[in-house]
Short mmCIF file of C-alpha atoms in Angstrom, two decimals:
data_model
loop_
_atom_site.label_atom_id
_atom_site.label_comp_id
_atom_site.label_asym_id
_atom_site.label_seq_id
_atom_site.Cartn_x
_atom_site.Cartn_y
_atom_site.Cartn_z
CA UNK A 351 0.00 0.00 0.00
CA UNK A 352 1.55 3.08 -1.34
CA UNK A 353 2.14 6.30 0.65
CA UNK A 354 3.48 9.57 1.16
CA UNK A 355 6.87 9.16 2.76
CA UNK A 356 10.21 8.31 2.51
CA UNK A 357 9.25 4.83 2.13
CA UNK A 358 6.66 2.28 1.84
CA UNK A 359 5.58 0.85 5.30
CA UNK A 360 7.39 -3.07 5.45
CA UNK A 361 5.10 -5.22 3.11
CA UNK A 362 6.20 -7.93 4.15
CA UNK A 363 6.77 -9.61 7.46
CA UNK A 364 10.78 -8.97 8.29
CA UNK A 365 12.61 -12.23 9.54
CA UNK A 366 14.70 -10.85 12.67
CA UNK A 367 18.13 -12.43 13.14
CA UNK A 368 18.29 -14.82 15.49
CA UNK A 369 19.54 -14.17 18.91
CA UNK A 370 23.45 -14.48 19.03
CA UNK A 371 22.95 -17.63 21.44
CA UNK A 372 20.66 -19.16 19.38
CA UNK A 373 18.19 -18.63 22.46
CA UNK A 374 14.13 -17.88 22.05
CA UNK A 375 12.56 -14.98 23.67
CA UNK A 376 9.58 -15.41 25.75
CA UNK A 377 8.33 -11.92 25.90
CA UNK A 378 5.54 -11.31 23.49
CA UNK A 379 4.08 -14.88 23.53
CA UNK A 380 0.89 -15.46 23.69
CA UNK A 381 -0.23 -18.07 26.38
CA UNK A 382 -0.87 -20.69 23.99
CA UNK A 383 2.20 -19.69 22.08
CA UNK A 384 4.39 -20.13 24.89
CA UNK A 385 2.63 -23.33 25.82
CA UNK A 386 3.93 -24.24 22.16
CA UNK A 387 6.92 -23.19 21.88
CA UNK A 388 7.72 -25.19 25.06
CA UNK A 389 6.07 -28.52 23.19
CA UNK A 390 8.45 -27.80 20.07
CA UNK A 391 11.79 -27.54 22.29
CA UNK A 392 11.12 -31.08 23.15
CA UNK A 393 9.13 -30.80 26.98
CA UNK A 394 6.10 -33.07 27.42
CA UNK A 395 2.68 -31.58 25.83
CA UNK A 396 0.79 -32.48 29.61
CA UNK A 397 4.41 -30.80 31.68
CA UNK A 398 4.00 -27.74 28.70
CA UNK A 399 0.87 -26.96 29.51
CA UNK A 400 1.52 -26.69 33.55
CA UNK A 401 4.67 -24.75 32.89
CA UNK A 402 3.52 -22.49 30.49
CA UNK A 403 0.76 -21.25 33.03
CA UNK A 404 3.63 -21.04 35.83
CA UNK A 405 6.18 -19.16 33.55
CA UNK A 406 3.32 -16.87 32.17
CA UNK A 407 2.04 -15.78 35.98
CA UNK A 408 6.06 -15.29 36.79
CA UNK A 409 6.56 -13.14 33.66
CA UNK A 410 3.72 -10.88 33.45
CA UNK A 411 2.51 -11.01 37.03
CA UNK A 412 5.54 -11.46 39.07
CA UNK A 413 8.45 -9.37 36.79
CA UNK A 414 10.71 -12.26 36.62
CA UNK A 415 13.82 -12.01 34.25
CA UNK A 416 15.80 -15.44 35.05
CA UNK A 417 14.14 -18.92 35.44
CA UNK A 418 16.09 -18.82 39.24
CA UNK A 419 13.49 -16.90 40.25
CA UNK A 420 10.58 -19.23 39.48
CA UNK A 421 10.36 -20.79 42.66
CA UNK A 422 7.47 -23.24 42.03
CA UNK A 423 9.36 -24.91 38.68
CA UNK A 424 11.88 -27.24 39.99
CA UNK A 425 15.56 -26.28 40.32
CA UNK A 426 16.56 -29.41 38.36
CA UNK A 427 14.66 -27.84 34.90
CA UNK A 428 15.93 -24.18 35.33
CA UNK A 429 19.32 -25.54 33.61
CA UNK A 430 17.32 -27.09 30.72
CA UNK A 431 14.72 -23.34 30.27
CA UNK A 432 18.10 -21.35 30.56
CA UNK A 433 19.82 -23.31 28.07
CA UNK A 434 16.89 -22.74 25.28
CA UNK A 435 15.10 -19.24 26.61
CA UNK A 436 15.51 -16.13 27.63
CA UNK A 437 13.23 -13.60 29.45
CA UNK A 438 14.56 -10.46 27.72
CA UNK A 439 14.34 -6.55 28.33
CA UNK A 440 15.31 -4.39 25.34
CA UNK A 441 18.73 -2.81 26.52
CA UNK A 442 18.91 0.62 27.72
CA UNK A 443 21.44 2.76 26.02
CA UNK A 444 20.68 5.82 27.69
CA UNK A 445 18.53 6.82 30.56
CA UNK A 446 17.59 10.20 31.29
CA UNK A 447 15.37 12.49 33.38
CA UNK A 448 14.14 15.97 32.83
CA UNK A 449 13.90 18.79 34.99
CA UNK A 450 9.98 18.03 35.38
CA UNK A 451 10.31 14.67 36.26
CA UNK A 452 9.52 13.37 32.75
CA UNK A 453 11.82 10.23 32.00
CA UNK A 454 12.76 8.99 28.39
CA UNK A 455 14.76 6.24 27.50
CA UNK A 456 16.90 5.16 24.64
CA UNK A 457 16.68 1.60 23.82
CA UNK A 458 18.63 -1.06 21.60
CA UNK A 459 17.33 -4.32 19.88
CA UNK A 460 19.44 -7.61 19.75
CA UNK A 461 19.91 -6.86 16.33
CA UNK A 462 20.98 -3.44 17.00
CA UNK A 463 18.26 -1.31 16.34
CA UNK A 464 17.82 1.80 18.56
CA UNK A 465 13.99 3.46 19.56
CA UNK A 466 12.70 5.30 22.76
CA UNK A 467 10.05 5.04 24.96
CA UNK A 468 9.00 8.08 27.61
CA UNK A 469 7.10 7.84 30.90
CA UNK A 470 5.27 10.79 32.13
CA UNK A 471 4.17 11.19 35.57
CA UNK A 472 1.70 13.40 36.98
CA UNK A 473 -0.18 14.03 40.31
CA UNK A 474 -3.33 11.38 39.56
CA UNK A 475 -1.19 9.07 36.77
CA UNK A 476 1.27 7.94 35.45
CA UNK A 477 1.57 7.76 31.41
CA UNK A 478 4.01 5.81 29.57
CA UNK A 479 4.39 6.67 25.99
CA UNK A 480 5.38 3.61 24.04
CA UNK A 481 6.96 3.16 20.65
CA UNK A 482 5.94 1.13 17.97
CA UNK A 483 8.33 1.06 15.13
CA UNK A 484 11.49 2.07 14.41
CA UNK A 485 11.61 4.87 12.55
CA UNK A 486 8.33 6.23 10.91
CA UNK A 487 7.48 6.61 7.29
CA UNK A 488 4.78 8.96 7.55
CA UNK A 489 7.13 12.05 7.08
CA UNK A 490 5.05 14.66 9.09
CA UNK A 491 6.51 17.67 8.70
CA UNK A 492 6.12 19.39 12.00
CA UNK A 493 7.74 15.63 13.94
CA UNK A 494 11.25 14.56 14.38
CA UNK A 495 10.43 11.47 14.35
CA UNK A 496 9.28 11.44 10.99
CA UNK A 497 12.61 12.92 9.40
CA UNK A 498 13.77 9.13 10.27
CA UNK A 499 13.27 6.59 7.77
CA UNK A 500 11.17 3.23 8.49
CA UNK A 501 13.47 0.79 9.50
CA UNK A 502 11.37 -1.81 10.63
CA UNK A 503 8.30 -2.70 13.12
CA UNK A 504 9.07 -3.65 16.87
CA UNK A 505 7.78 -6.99 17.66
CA UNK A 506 4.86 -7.73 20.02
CA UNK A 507 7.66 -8.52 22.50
CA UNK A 508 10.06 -5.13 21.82
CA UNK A 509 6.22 -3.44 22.33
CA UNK A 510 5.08 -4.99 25.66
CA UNK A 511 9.03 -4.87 26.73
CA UNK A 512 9.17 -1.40 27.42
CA UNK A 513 5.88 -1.38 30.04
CA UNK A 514 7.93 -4.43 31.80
CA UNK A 515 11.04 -2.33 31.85
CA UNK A 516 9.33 0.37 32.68
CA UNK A 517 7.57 -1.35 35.68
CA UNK A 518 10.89 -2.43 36.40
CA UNK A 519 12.50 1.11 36.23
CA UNK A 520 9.76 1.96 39.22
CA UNK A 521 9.81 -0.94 41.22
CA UNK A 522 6.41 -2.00 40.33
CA UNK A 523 6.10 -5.45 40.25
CA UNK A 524 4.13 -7.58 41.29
CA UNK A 525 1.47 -6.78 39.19
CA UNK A 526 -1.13 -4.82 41.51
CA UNK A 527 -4.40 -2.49 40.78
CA UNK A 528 -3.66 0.09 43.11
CA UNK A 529 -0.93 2.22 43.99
CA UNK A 530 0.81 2.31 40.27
CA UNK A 531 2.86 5.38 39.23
CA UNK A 532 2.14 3.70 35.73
CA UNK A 533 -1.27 3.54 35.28
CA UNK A 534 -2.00 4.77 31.67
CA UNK A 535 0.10 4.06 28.12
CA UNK A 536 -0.33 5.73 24.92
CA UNK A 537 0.58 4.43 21.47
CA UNK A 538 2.22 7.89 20.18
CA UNK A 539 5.73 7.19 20.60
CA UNK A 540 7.75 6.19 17.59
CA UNK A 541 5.98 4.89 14.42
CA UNK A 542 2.89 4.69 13.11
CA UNK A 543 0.72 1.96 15.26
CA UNK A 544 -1.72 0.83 12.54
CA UNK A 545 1.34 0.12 10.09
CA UNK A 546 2.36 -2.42 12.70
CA UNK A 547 -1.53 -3.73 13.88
CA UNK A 548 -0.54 -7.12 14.17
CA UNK A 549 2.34 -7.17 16.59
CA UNK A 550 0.73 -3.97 18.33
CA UNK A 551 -2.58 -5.88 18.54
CA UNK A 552 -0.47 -9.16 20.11
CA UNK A 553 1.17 -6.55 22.52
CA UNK A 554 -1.62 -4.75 23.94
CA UNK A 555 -3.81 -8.09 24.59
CA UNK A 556 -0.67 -9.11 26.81
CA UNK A 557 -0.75 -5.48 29.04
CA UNK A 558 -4.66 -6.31 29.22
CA UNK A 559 -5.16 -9.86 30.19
CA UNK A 560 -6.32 -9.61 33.69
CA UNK A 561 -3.92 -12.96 34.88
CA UNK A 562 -0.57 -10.69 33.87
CA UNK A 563 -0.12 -6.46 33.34
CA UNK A 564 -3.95 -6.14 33.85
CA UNK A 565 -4.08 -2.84 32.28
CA UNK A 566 -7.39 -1.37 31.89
CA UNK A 567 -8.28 -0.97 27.83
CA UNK A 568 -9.93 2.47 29.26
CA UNK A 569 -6.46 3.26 30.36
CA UNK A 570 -4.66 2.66 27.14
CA UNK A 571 -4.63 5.01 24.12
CA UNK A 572 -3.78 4.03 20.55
CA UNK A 573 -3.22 7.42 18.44
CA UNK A 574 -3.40 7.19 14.28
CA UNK A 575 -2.48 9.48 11.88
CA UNK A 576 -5.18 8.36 9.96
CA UNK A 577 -4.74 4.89 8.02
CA UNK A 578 -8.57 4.92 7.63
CA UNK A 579 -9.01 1.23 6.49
CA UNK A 580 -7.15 -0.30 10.29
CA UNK A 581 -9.44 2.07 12.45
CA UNK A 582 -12.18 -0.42 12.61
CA UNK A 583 -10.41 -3.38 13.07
CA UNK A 584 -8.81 -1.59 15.73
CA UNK A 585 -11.89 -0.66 17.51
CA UNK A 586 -13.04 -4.63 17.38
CA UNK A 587 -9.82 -6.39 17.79
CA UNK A 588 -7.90 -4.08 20.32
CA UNK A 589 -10.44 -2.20 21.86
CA UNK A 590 -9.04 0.47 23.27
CA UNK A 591 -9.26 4.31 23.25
CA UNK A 592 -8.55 6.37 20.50
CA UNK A 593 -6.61 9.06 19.08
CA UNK A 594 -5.98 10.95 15.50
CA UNK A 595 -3.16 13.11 14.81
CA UNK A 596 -5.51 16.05 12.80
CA UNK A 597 -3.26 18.99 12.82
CA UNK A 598 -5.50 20.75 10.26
CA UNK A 599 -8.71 21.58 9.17
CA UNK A 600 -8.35 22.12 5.54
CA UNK A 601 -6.83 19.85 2.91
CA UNK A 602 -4.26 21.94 1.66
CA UNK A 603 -2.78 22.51 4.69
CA UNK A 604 -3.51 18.59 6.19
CA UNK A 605 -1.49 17.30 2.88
CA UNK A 606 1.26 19.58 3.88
CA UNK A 607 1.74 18.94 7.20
CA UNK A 608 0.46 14.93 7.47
CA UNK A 609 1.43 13.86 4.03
CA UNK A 610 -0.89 10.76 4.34
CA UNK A 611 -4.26 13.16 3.99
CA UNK A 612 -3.53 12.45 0.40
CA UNK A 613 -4.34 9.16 0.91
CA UNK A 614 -7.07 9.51 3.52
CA UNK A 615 -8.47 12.94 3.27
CA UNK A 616 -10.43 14.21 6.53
CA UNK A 617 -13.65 13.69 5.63
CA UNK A 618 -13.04 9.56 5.33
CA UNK A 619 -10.60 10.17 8.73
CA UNK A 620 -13.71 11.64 10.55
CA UNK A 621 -16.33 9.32 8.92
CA UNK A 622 -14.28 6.33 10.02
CA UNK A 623 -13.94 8.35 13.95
CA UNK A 624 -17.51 8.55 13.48
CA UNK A 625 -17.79 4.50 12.94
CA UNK A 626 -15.42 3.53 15.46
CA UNK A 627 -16.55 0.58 18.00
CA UNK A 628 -17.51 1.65 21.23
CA UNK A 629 -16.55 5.50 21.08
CA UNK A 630 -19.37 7.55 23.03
CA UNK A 631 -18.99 10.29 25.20
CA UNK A 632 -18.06 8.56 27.95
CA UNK A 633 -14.75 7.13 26.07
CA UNK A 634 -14.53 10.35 23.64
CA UNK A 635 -12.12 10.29 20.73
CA UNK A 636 -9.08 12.50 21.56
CA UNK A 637 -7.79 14.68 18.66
CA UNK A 638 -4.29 16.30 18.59
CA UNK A 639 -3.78 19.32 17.64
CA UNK A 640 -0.36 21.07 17.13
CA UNK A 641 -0.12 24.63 17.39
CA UNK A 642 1.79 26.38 14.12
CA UNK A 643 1.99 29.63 14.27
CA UNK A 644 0.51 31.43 11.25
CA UNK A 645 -0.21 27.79 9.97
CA UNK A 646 -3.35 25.97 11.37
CA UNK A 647 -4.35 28.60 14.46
CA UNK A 648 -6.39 30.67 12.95
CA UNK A 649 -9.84 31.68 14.15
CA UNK A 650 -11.09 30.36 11.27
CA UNK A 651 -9.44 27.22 11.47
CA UNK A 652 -10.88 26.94 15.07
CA UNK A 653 -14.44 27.22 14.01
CA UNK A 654 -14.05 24.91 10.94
CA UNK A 655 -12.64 23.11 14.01
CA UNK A 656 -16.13 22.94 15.51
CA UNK A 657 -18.03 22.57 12.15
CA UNK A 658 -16.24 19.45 11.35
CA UNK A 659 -16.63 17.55 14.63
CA UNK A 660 -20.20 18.82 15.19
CA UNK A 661 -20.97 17.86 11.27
CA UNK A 662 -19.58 14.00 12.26
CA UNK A 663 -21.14 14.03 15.51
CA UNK A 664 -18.15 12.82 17.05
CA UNK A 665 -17.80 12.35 20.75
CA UNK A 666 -14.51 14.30 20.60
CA UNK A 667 -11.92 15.61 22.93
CA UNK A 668 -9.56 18.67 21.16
CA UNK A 669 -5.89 18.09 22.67
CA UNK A 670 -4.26 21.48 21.72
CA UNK A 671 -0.05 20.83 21.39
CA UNK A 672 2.22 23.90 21.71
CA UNK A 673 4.86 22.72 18.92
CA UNK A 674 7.77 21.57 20.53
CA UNK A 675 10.44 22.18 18.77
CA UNK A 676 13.36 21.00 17.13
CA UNK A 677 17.07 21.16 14.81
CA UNK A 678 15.99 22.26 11.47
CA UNK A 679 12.05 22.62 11.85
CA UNK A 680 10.51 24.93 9.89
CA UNK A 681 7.77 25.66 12.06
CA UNK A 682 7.49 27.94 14.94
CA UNK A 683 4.87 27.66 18.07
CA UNK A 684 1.76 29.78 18.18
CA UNK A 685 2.06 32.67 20.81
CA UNK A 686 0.10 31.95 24.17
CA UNK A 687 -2.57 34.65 23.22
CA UNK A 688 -3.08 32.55 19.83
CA UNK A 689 -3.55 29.26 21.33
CA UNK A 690 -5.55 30.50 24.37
CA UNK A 691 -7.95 32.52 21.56
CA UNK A 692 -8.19 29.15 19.63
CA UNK A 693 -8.94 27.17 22.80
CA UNK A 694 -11.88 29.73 24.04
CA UNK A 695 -13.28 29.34 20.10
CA UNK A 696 -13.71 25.59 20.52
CA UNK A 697 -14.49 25.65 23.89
CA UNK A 698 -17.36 27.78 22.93
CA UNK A 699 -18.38 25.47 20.18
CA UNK A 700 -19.16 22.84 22.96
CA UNK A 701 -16.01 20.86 22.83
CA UNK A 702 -13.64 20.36 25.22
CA UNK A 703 -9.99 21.89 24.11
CA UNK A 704 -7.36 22.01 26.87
CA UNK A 705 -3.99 22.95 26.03
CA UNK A 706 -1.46 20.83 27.14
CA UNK A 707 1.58 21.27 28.98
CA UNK A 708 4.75 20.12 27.31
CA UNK A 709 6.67 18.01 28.83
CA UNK A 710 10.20 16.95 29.04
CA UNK A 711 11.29 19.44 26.26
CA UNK A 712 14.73 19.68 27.66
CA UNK A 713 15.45 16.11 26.87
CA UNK A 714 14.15 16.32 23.30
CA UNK A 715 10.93 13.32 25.19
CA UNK A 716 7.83 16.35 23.97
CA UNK A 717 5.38 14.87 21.71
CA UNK A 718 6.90 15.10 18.09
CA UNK A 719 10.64 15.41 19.50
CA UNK A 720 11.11 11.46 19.68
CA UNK A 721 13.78 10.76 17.66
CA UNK A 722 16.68 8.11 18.09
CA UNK A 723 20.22 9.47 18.85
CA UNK A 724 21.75 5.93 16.94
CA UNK A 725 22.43 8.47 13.78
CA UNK A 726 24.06 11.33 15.98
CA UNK A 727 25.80 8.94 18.56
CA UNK A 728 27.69 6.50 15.73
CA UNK A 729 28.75 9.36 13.91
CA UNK A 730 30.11 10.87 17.14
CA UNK A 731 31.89 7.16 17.68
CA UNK A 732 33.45 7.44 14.66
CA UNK A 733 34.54 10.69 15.30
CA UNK A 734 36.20 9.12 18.70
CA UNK A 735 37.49 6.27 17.01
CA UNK A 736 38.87 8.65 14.02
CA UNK A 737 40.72 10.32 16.85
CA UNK A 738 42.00 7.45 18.32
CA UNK A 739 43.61 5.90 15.31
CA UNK A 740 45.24 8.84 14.22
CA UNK A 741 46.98 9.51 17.79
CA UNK A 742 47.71 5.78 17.52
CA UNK A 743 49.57 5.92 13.90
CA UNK A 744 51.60 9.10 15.60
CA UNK A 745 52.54 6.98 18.68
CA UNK A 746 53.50 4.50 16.43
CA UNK A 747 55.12 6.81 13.72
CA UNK A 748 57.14 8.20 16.76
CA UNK A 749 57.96 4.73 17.78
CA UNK A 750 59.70 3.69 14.32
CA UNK A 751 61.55 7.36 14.08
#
């Protein structure tokens, strides 16, 4: 399926490399999978069964990383798991916290590939923002993210990796109800979710099944930036809440700034909001809204704003973005006076239309700032290992003289 981008999205399933040590993964499983994959390595269909229900409860429920741990599976078959499976957490490259308490994390693959993941806490919540590709091929013009080309999609067990290593990061296991600093994750980190609906699908049922994560799907967000033909599928198969990167009210600007409105214009985007399973106005759909100055904040613009969403008779929520910026963007924020004018206009159109607080700016983790350092920090490398050799070939020079 063709789009606007640097690239295609991947057609075709891409085989990962194995692990180095020839080891399966467990993350990302489903139950029955797991129970499976057990089977196929050679352990009893009957002993699969009860282990795969013990290992599943320790994974998801309990936070376990080594079979050690798994106190009720005897110590004479922890050899045999270790030597076949792994429990794995993507590897942190780089942890760091801003000066509001926002945390964002730079992650690494087996197979070296580098993508981020943010939590965001506030006074009532906690809000993980979780990546689903890496790279995006989408090619907004207003994200960072989308100067990166598709690479390739994060599997189900990349996806549900970073809310484990995030509940590791705060202590949080066992799994528990009450008292979680994460209590709410959002699909709007890297990628484009409904370009990856399979493995994000897989993922999210594994953060909701009530015997592991046990997520609320009222507490989970998936946001689109419009692939109109996934959004019902979505609704039925996931479940969860929604959200739609709009940007713009009119198509000239829309193409512009979300090149895949030439593909999906807004009136089948809003149509298919308008058809989504189970959206009322007690689970609204959310749509973002980033604030260009002299771009899309117009008072017109608001009140086509209100004509559109009144016209679909969508149960709608208006999230207004100050741009966040970044190197090279040709955009620049809307003034405060602009955005609070364009706020009052929708509020007074009988929409909600807060303006939200950006967060962790100062660590590039503000929505539309995600981008990988991989390109920035191998170039530095080589810079350091460009160095190196040189002052090496003078030591040596110096040596022979």
């Amino acid at each position: 399926m063709p789009i606007p981008g640097h690239i295609d999205p991947v057609p075709v399933p891409r085989n990962l490399a194995p692990r180095p040590d020839g080891r399966v993964d467990l993350i990302g499983l489903s139950k029955d999978q797991l129970r499976e994959t057990l089977a196929t390595a050679g352990m009893d269909a009957r002993q699969a069964k009860l282990r795969a229900k013990q290992i599943w409860h320790w994974l998801y429920n309990r936070g376990a990383t080594e079979f050690a741990q798994m106190t009720d599976i005897a110590k004479a078959q922890h050899p045999w798991l270790t030597e076949r499976f792994v429990v794995g957490r993507p590897e942190v490259v780089e942890a760091q916290v801003s000066t509001d308490g926002t945390r964002k994390w730079l992650l690494r693959s087996p197979d070296a590939q580098d993508y981020e993941m943010v939590f965001i806490p506030d006074a009532d919540r906690g809000t993980l923002c979780v990546s689903s590709q890496v790279g995006c091929t989408l090619n907004c013009t207003f994200c960072h993210t989308g100067t990166m080309r598709l690479v390739r999609n994060l599997t189900a067990g990349e996806i549900v990796g970073q809310v484990m290593l995030a509940r590791d990061s705060l202590g949080e296991w066992p799994s528990q109800p009450e008292g979680r600093m994460l209590t709410n994750i959002v699909m709007m980190g890297m990628g484009e979710p409904l370009y990856n609906f399979d493995n994000v699908r897989d993922a999210l049922k594994l953060v909701m099944d009530g015997d592991g994560l046990a997520l609320s799907k009222r507490r989970i967000t998936l946001s689109t930036s419009g692939v109109v033909p996934m959004m019902a599928r979505a609704g039925e198969e996931i479940g969860v809440n929604l959200a739609v990167s709009l940007h713009a009210v009119t198509k000239d600007v829309r193409d512009e700034i979300v090149p895949l409105n030439r593909k999906y214009g807004i009136e089948q985007l809003l149509q298919a909001c308008s058809d989504y399973p189970g959206a009322n106005n007690a689970r609204r759909i959310t749509f973002e809204y980033v604030m260009l100055k002299g771009k899309n904040d117009s008072d017109a613009d608001a009140r086509e704003l209100v004509r559109l969403l009144r016209h679909y008779d969508l149960p709608a929520k208006v999230n207004l973005i100050p741009f966040n910026p970044w190197p090279g963007a040709e955009y620049e924020c809307s003034t405060p006076e602009r955005i609070r004018a364009f706020s009052d206009i929708v509020f007074g159109g009988g929409i909600s239309a807060p303006v939200r607080t950006p967060r962790g700016r100062d660590i590039d983790a503000a929505c539309g700032q995600l981008k990988t350092a991989a390109e920035k920090k191998s170039r530095a490398q080589l810079d350091r290992e460009a160095a190196e050799a040189a002052a090496d070939e003078t030591i040596e020079a110096a040596a022979l003289a």
